[in-house]
Short mmCIF file of C-alpha atoms and ligand atoms in Angstrom, two decimals:
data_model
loop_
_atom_site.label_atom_id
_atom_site.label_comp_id
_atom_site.label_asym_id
_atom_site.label_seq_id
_atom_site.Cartn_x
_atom_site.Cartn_y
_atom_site.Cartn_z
CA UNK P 12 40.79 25.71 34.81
CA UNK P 13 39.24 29.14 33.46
CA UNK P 14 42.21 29.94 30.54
CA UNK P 15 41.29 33.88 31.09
CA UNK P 16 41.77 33.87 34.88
CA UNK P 17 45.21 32.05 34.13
CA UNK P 18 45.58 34.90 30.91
CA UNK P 19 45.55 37.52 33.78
CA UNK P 20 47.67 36.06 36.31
CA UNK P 21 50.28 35.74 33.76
CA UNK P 22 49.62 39.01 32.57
CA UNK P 23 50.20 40.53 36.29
CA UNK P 24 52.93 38.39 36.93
CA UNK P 25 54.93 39.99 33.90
CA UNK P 26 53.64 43.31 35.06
CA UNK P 27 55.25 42.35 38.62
CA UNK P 28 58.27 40.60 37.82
CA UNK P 29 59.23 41.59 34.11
CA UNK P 30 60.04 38.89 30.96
CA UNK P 31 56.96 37.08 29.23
CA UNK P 32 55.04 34.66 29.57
CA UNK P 33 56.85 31.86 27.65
CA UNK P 34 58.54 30.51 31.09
CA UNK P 35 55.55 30.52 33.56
CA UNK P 36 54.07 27.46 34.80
CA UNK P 37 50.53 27.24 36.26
CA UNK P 38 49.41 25.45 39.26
CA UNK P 39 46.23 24.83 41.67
CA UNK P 40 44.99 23.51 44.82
CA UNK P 41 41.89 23.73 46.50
CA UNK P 42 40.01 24.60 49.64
CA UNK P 43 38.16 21.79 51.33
CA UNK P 44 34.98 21.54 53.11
CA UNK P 45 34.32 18.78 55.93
CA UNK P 46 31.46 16.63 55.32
CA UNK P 47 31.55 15.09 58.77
CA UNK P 48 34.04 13.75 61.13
CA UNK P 49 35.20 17.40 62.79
CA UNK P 50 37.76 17.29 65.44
CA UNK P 51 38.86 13.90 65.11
CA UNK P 52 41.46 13.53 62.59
CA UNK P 53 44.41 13.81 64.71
CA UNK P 54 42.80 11.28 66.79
CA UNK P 55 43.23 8.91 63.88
CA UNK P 56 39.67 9.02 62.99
CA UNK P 57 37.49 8.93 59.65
CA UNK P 58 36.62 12.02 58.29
CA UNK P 59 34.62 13.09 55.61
CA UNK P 60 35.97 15.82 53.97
CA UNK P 61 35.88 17.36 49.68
CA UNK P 62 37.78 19.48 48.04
CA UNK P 63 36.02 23.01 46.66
CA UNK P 64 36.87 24.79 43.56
CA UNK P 65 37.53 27.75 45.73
CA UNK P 66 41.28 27.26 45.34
CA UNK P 67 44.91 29.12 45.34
CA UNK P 68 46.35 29.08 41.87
CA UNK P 69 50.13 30.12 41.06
CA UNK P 70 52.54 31.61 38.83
CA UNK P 71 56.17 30.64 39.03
CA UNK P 72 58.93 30.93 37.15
CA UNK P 73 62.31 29.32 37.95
CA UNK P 74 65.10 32.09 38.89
CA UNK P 75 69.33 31.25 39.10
CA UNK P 76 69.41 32.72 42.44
CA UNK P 77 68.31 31.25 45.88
CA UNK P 78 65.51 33.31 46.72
CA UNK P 79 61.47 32.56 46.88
CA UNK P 80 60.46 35.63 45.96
CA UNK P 81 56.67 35.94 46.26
CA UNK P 82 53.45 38.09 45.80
CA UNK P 83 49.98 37.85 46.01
CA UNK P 84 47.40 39.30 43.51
CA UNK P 85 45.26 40.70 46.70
CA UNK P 86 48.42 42.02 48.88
CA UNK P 87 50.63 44.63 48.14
CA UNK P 88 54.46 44.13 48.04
CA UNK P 89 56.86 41.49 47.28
CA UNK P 90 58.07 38.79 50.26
CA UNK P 91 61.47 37.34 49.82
CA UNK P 92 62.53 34.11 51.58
CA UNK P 93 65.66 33.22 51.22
CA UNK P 94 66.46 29.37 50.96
CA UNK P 95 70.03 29.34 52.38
CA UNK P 96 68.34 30.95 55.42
CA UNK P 97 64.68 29.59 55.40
CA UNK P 98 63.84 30.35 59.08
CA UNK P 99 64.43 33.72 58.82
CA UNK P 100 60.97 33.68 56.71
CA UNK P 101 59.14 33.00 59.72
CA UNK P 102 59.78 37.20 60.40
CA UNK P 103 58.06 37.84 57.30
CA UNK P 104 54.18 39.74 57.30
CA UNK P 105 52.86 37.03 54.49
CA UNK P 106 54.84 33.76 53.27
CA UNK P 107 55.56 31.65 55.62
CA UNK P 108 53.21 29.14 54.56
CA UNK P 109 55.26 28.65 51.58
CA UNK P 110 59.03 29.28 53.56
CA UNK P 111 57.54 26.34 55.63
CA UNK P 112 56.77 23.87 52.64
CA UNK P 113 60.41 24.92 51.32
CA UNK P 114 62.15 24.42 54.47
CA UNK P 115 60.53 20.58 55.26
CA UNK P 116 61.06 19.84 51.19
CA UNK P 117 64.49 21.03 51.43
CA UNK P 118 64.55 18.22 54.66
CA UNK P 119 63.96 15.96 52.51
CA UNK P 120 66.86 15.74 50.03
CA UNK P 121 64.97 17.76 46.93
CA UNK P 122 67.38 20.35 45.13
CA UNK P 123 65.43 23.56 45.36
CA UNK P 124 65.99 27.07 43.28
CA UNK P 125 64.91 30.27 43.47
CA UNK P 126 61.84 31.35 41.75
CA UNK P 127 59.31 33.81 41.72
CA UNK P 128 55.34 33.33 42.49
CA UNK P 129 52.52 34.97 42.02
CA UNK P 130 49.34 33.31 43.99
CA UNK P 131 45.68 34.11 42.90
CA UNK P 132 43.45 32.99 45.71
CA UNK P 133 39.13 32.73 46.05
CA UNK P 134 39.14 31.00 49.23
CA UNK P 135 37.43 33.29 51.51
CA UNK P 136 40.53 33.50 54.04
CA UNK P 137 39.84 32.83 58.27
CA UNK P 138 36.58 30.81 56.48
CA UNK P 139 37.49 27.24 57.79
CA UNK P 140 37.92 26.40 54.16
CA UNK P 141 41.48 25.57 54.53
CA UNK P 142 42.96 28.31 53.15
CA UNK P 143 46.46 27.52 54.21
CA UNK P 144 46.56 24.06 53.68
CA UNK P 145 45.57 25.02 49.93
CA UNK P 146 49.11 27.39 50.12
CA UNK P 147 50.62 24.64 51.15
CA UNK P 148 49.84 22.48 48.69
CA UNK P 149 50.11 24.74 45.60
CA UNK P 150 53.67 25.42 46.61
CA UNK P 151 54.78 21.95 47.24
CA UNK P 152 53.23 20.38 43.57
CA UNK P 153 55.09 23.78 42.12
CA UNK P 154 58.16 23.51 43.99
CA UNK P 155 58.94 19.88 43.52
CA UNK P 156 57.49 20.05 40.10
CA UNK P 157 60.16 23.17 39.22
CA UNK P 158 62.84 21.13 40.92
CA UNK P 159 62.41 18.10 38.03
CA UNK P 160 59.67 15.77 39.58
CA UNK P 161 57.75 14.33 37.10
CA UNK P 162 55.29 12.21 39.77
CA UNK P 163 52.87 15.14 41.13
CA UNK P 164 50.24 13.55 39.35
CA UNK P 165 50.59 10.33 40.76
CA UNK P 166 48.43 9.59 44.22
CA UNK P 167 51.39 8.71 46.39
CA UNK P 168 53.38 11.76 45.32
CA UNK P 169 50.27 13.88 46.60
CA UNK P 170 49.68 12.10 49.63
CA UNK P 171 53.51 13.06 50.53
CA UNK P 172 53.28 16.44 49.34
CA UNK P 173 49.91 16.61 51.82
CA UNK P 174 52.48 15.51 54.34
CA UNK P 175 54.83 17.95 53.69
CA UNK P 176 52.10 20.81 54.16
CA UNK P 177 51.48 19.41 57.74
CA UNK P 178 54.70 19.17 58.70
CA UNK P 179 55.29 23.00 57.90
CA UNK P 180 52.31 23.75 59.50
CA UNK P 181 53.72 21.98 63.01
CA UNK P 182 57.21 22.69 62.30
CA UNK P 183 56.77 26.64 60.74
CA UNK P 184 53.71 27.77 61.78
CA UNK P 185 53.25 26.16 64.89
CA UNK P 186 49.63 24.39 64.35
CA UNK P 187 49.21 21.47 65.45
CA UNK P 188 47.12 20.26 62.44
CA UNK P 189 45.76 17.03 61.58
CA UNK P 190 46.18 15.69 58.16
CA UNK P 191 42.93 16.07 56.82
CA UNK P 192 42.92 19.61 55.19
CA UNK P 193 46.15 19.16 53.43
CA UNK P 194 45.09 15.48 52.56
CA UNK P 195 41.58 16.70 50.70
CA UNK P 196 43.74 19.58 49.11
CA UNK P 197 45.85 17.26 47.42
CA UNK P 198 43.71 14.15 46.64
CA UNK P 199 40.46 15.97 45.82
CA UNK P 200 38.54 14.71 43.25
CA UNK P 201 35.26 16.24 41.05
CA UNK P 202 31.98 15.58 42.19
CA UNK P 203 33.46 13.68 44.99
CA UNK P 204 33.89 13.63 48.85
CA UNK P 205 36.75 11.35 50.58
CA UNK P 206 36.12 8.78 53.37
CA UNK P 207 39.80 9.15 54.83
CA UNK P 208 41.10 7.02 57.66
CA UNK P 209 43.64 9.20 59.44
CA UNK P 210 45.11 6.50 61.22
CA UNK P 211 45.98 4.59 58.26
CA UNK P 212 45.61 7.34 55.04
CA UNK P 213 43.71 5.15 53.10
CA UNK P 214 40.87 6.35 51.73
CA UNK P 215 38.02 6.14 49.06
CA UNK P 216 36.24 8.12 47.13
CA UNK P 217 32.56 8.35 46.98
CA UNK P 218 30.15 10.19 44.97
CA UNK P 219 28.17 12.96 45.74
CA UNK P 220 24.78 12.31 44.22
CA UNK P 221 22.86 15.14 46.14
CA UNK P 222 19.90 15.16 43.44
CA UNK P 223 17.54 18.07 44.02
CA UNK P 224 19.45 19.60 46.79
CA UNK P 225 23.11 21.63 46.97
CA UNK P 226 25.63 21.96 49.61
CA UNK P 227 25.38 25.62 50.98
CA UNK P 228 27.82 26.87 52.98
CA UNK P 229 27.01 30.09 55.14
CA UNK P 230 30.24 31.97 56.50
CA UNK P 231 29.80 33.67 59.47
CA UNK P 232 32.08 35.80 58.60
CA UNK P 233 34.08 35.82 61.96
CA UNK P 234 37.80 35.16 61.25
CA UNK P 235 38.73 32.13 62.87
CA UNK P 236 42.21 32.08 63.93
CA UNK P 237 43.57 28.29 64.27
CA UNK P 238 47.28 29.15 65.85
CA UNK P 239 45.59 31.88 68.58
CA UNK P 240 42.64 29.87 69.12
CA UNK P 241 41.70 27.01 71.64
CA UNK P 242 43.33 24.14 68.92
CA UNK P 243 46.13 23.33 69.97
CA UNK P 244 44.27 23.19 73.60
CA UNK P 245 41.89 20.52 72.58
CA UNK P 246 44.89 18.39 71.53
CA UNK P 247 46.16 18.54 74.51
CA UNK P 248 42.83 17.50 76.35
CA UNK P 249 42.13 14.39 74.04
CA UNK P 250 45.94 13.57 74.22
CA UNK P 251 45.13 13.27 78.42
CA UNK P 252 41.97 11.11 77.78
CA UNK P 253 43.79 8.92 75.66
CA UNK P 254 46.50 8.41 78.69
CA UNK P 255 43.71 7.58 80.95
CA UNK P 256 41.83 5.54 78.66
CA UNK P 257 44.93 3.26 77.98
CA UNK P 258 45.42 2.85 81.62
CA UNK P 259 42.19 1.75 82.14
CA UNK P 260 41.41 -0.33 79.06
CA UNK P 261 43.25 -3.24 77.91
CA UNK P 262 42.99 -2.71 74.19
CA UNK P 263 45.81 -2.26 72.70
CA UNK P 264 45.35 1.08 70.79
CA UNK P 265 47.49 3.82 69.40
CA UNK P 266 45.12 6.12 68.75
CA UNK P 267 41.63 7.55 70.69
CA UNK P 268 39.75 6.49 67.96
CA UNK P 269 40.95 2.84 68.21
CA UNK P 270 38.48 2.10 70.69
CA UNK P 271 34.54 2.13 70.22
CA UNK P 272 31.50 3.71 71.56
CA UNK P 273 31.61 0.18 73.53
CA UNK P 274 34.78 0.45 74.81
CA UNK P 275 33.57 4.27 75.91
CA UNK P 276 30.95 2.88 77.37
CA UNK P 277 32.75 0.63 79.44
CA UNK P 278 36.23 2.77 80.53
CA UNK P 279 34.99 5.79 80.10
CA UNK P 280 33.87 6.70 83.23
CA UNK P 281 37.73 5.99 84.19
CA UNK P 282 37.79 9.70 83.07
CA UNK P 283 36.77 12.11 85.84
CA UNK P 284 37.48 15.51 84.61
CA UNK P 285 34.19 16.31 82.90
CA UNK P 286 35.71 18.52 80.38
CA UNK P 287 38.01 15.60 79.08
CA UNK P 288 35.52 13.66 79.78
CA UNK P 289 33.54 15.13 77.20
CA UNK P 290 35.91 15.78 74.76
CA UNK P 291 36.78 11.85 74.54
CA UNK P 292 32.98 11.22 74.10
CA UNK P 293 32.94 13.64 71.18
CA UNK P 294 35.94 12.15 69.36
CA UNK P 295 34.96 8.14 69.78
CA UNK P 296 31.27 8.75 68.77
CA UNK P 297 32.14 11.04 65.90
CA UNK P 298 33.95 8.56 64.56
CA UNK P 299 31.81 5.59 64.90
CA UNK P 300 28.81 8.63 63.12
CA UNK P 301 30.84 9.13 60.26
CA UNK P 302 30.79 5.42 59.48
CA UNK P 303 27.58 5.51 59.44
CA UNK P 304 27.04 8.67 57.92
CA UNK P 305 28.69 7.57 54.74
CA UNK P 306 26.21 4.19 54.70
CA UNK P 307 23.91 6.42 54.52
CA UNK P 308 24.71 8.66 52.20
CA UNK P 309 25.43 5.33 49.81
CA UNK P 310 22.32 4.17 50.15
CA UNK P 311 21.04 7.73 48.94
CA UNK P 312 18.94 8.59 51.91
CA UNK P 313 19.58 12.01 52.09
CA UNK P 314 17.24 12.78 55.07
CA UNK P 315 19.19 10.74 57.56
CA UNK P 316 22.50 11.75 56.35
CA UNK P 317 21.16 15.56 57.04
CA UNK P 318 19.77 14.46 60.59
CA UNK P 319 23.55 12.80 61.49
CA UNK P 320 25.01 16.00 60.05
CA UNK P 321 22.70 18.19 62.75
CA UNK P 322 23.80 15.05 65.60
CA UNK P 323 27.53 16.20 64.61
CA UNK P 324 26.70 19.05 65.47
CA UNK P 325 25.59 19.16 68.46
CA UNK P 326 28.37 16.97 69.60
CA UNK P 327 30.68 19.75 68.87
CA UNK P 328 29.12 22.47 70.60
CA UNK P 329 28.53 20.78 73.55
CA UNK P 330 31.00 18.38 73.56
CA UNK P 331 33.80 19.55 72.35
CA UNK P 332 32.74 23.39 72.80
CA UNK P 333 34.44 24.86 69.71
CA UNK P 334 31.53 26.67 68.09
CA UNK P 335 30.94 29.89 69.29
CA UNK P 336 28.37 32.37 68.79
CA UNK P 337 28.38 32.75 65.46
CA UNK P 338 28.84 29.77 64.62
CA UNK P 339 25.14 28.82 66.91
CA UNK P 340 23.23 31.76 65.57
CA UNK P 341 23.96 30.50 61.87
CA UNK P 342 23.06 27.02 62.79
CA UNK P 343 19.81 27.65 64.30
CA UNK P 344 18.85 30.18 61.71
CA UNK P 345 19.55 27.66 59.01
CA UNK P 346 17.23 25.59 61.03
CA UNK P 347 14.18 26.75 60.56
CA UNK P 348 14.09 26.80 56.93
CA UNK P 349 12.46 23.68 56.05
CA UNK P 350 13.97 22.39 52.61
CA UNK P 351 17.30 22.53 54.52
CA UNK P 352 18.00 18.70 55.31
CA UNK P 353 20.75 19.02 57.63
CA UNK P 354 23.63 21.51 58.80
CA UNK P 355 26.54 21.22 60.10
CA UNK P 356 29.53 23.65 61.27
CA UNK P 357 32.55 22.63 59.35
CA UNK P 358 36.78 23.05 60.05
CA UNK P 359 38.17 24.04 63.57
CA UNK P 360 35.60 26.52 64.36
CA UNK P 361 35.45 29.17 66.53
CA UNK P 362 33.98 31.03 63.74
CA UNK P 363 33.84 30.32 59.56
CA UNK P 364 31.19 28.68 58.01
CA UNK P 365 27.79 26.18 58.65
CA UNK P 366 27.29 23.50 55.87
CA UNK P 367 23.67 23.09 54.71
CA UNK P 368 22.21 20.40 52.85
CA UNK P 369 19.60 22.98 50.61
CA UNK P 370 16.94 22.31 47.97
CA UNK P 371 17.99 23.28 45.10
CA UNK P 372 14.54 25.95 45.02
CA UNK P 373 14.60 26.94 48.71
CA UNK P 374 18.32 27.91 47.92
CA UNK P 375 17.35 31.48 47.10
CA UNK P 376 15.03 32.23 50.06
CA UNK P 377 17.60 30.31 52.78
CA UNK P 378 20.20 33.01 51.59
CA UNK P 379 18.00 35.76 52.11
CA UNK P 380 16.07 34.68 55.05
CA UNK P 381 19.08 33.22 56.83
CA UNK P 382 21.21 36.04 56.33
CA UNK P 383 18.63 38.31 57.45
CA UNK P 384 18.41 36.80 60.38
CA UNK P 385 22.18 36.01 61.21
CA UNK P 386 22.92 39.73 60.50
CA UNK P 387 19.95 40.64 63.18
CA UNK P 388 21.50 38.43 65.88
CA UNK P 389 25.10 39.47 65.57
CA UNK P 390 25.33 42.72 63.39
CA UNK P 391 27.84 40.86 61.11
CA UNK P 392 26.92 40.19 57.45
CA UNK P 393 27.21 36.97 56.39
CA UNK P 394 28.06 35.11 52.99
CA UNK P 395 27.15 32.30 51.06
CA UNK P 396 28.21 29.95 48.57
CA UNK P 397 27.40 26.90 46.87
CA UNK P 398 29.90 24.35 46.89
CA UNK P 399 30.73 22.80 43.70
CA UNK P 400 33.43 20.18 44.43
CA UNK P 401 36.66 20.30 42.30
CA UNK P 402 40.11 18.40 42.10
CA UNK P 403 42.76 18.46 43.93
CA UNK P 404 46.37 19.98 43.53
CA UNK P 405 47.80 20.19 40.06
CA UNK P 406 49.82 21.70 37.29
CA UNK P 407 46.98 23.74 35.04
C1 GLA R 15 41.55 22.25 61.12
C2 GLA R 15 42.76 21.33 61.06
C3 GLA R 15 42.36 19.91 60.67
C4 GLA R 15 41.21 19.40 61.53
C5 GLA R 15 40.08 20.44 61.60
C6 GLA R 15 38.99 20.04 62.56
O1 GLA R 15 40.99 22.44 59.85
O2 GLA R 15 43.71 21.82 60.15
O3 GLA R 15 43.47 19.06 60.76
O4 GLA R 15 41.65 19.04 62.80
O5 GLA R 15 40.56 21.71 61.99
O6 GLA R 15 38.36 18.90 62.12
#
């Protein structure tokens, strides 16, 4: 972690809340980007996803009174949530990530106090890079950590802490999530994406050996809104297909991605609303691609983990119809450029960003040439930024 931006925070959070800085503690989570496997992990699917070192980092210091009192280097003003009356937080313009982590830790037997925080983000927010689900991390390692838990290092205590951020996001913010955002958030790992069965939550880790070529991701710069847009819909769709699916098929299965693109092939047509229809086809053959995605991508052939990538795609615009404008006229702009292997939209969509496999010397003339062209199509400027791919939530 860069010491001077921590020097600074400190410095601003003294500034903001008086005292020094001899009773702060420091901690981080990241954004994520998906790899592959979009749309599918609250079908308890594989995904594909790695944390960024585009993160949220906080200040906090412990307080005697009962009160999360919080800021934000970017916002102006203080938000106060007060623990004895958590829900009241869900009134307030900015915090109710945090009130929400809180409220479902509180649930769970651990003795909160007061404190104050001061969060320092560089996660571009409404980007698809899981903004939120890096809020809700950072506040659940700092909360439990300020309440006496010694474990937030330890793997299991982050995969319930990634827990805890979904259930605020159902419970508080009323998103129906999956748990793969808060899941790469917490268990993110350098140089390193993670194959994570959603069903099941176990996972690996493997290596991101991209040689000559860098993961670029373009943001389209349209906000993306998960709780007004068509999310929790599409749950809703796949949760019918499922019910027909089960009716039809005698597999036992719990989840839509329990059965395989044989199984699809042989109910499937038990599903006569094309819109679910297609959703359900999107959901068992993205998971069966990232399988196969990650063999490739093991066996280093780069090429035909880039075409898959551009496959995924197209399964989710047509499919599962959650791209959007944008969203197409970065994709097919980032097509042309040859040196770009592969590209993919990544997160819920509806806007954010395009992930780009990109050789490492075509890197400068994709940004230009891409951008110049995005811009031309839909009069918004765009941004860019190479991933590098960082840890995942911790005390700095
Ligand atoms: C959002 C959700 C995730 C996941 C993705 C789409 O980021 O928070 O749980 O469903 O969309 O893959």
């Amino acid at each position: 972690m860069d010491k001077e931006r921590l020097n600074i925070l400190g410095d601003k959070f003294c500034a903001l809340f008086g005292g020094d800085k001899s009773d702060i503690r420091y901690f981080a989570a990241p954004g994520r980007v998906n790899l592959i496997g979009e749309h599918i992990d609250y079908c308890g699917g594989f995904v594909f996803p790695a944390a960024l070192t585009l993160d949220n980092v906080i200040a906090v210091r412990k307080t005697n009174d009962r009160k999360l009192t919080m800021a934000a280097t970017d916002l102006e003003g203080i938000y106060v949530a007060d623990l004895d009356d958590i829900d009241k937080a869900q009134e307030l313009k900015w915090g109710d990530y945090q009130a929400g982590v809180a409220k479902e830790l509180m649930a769970k037997g651990v003795e909160l106090s007061g404190c104050q925080m001061l969060m320092d983000g560089t996660i571009p927010y409404g980007s698809g890079l899981s903004s939120s689900a890096s809020i809700e991390l950072v506040t659940a390692v700092a909360l439990s950590a300020l309440a006496g838990d010694k474990t937030i290092d330890q793997p299991e205590k982050l995969i319930e802490m990634a827990l805890v951020g979904q259930a605020a996001e159902h419970n508080f913010c009323n998103v129906n999530c999956g748990i793969m955002d808060q899941f790469a958030s917490a268990m993110g790992k350098k140089d390193n994406a993670i194959l994570l069965n959603c069903g099941t939550l176990e996972y690996k880790y493997v290596p991101l050996n991209l040689g000559d070529y860098v993961l670029v991701l373009a943001n389209t710069c349209k906000k993306h809104s998960l709780g007004s847009s068509k999310y929790n819909e599409r749950r809703g769709e796949v949760d019918k297909g499922l019910e027909i699916l089960k009716a039809a098929c005698p597999k036992e299965v719990e989840n839509l991605c329990d059965y395989t693109e044989e199984d699809f092939n042989q109910y499937g047509n038990a599903i006569t609303d094309p819109v679910i229809y297609n959703r359900v086809k999107h959901v068992i053959l993205e998971n069966e691609r990232v399988k196969k995605a990650v063999a490739i991508l093991e066996a280093g052939d780069l090429e035909a983990f880039g075409k898959i990538l551009c496959e995924a795609n197209d399964s989710i615009r047509y499919l599962y119809e959650v791209t959007g404008d944008e969203l197409d006229a970065m994709w097919e702009e980032a097509r042309k450029i040859p040196g770009c292997l592969g590209s993919r939209m990544t997160g819920a969509g509806f806007g954010g960003c395009v992930l780009n496999i990109v050789k490492k010397d075509v890197v400068d003339e994709f940004v230009t040439t891409v951008g110049k062209n995005y811009e031309a199509r839909t009069g918004i400027k765009p941004e860019f930024y190479i991933c590098q791919i960082g840890d995942g939530a911790r005390e700095v």
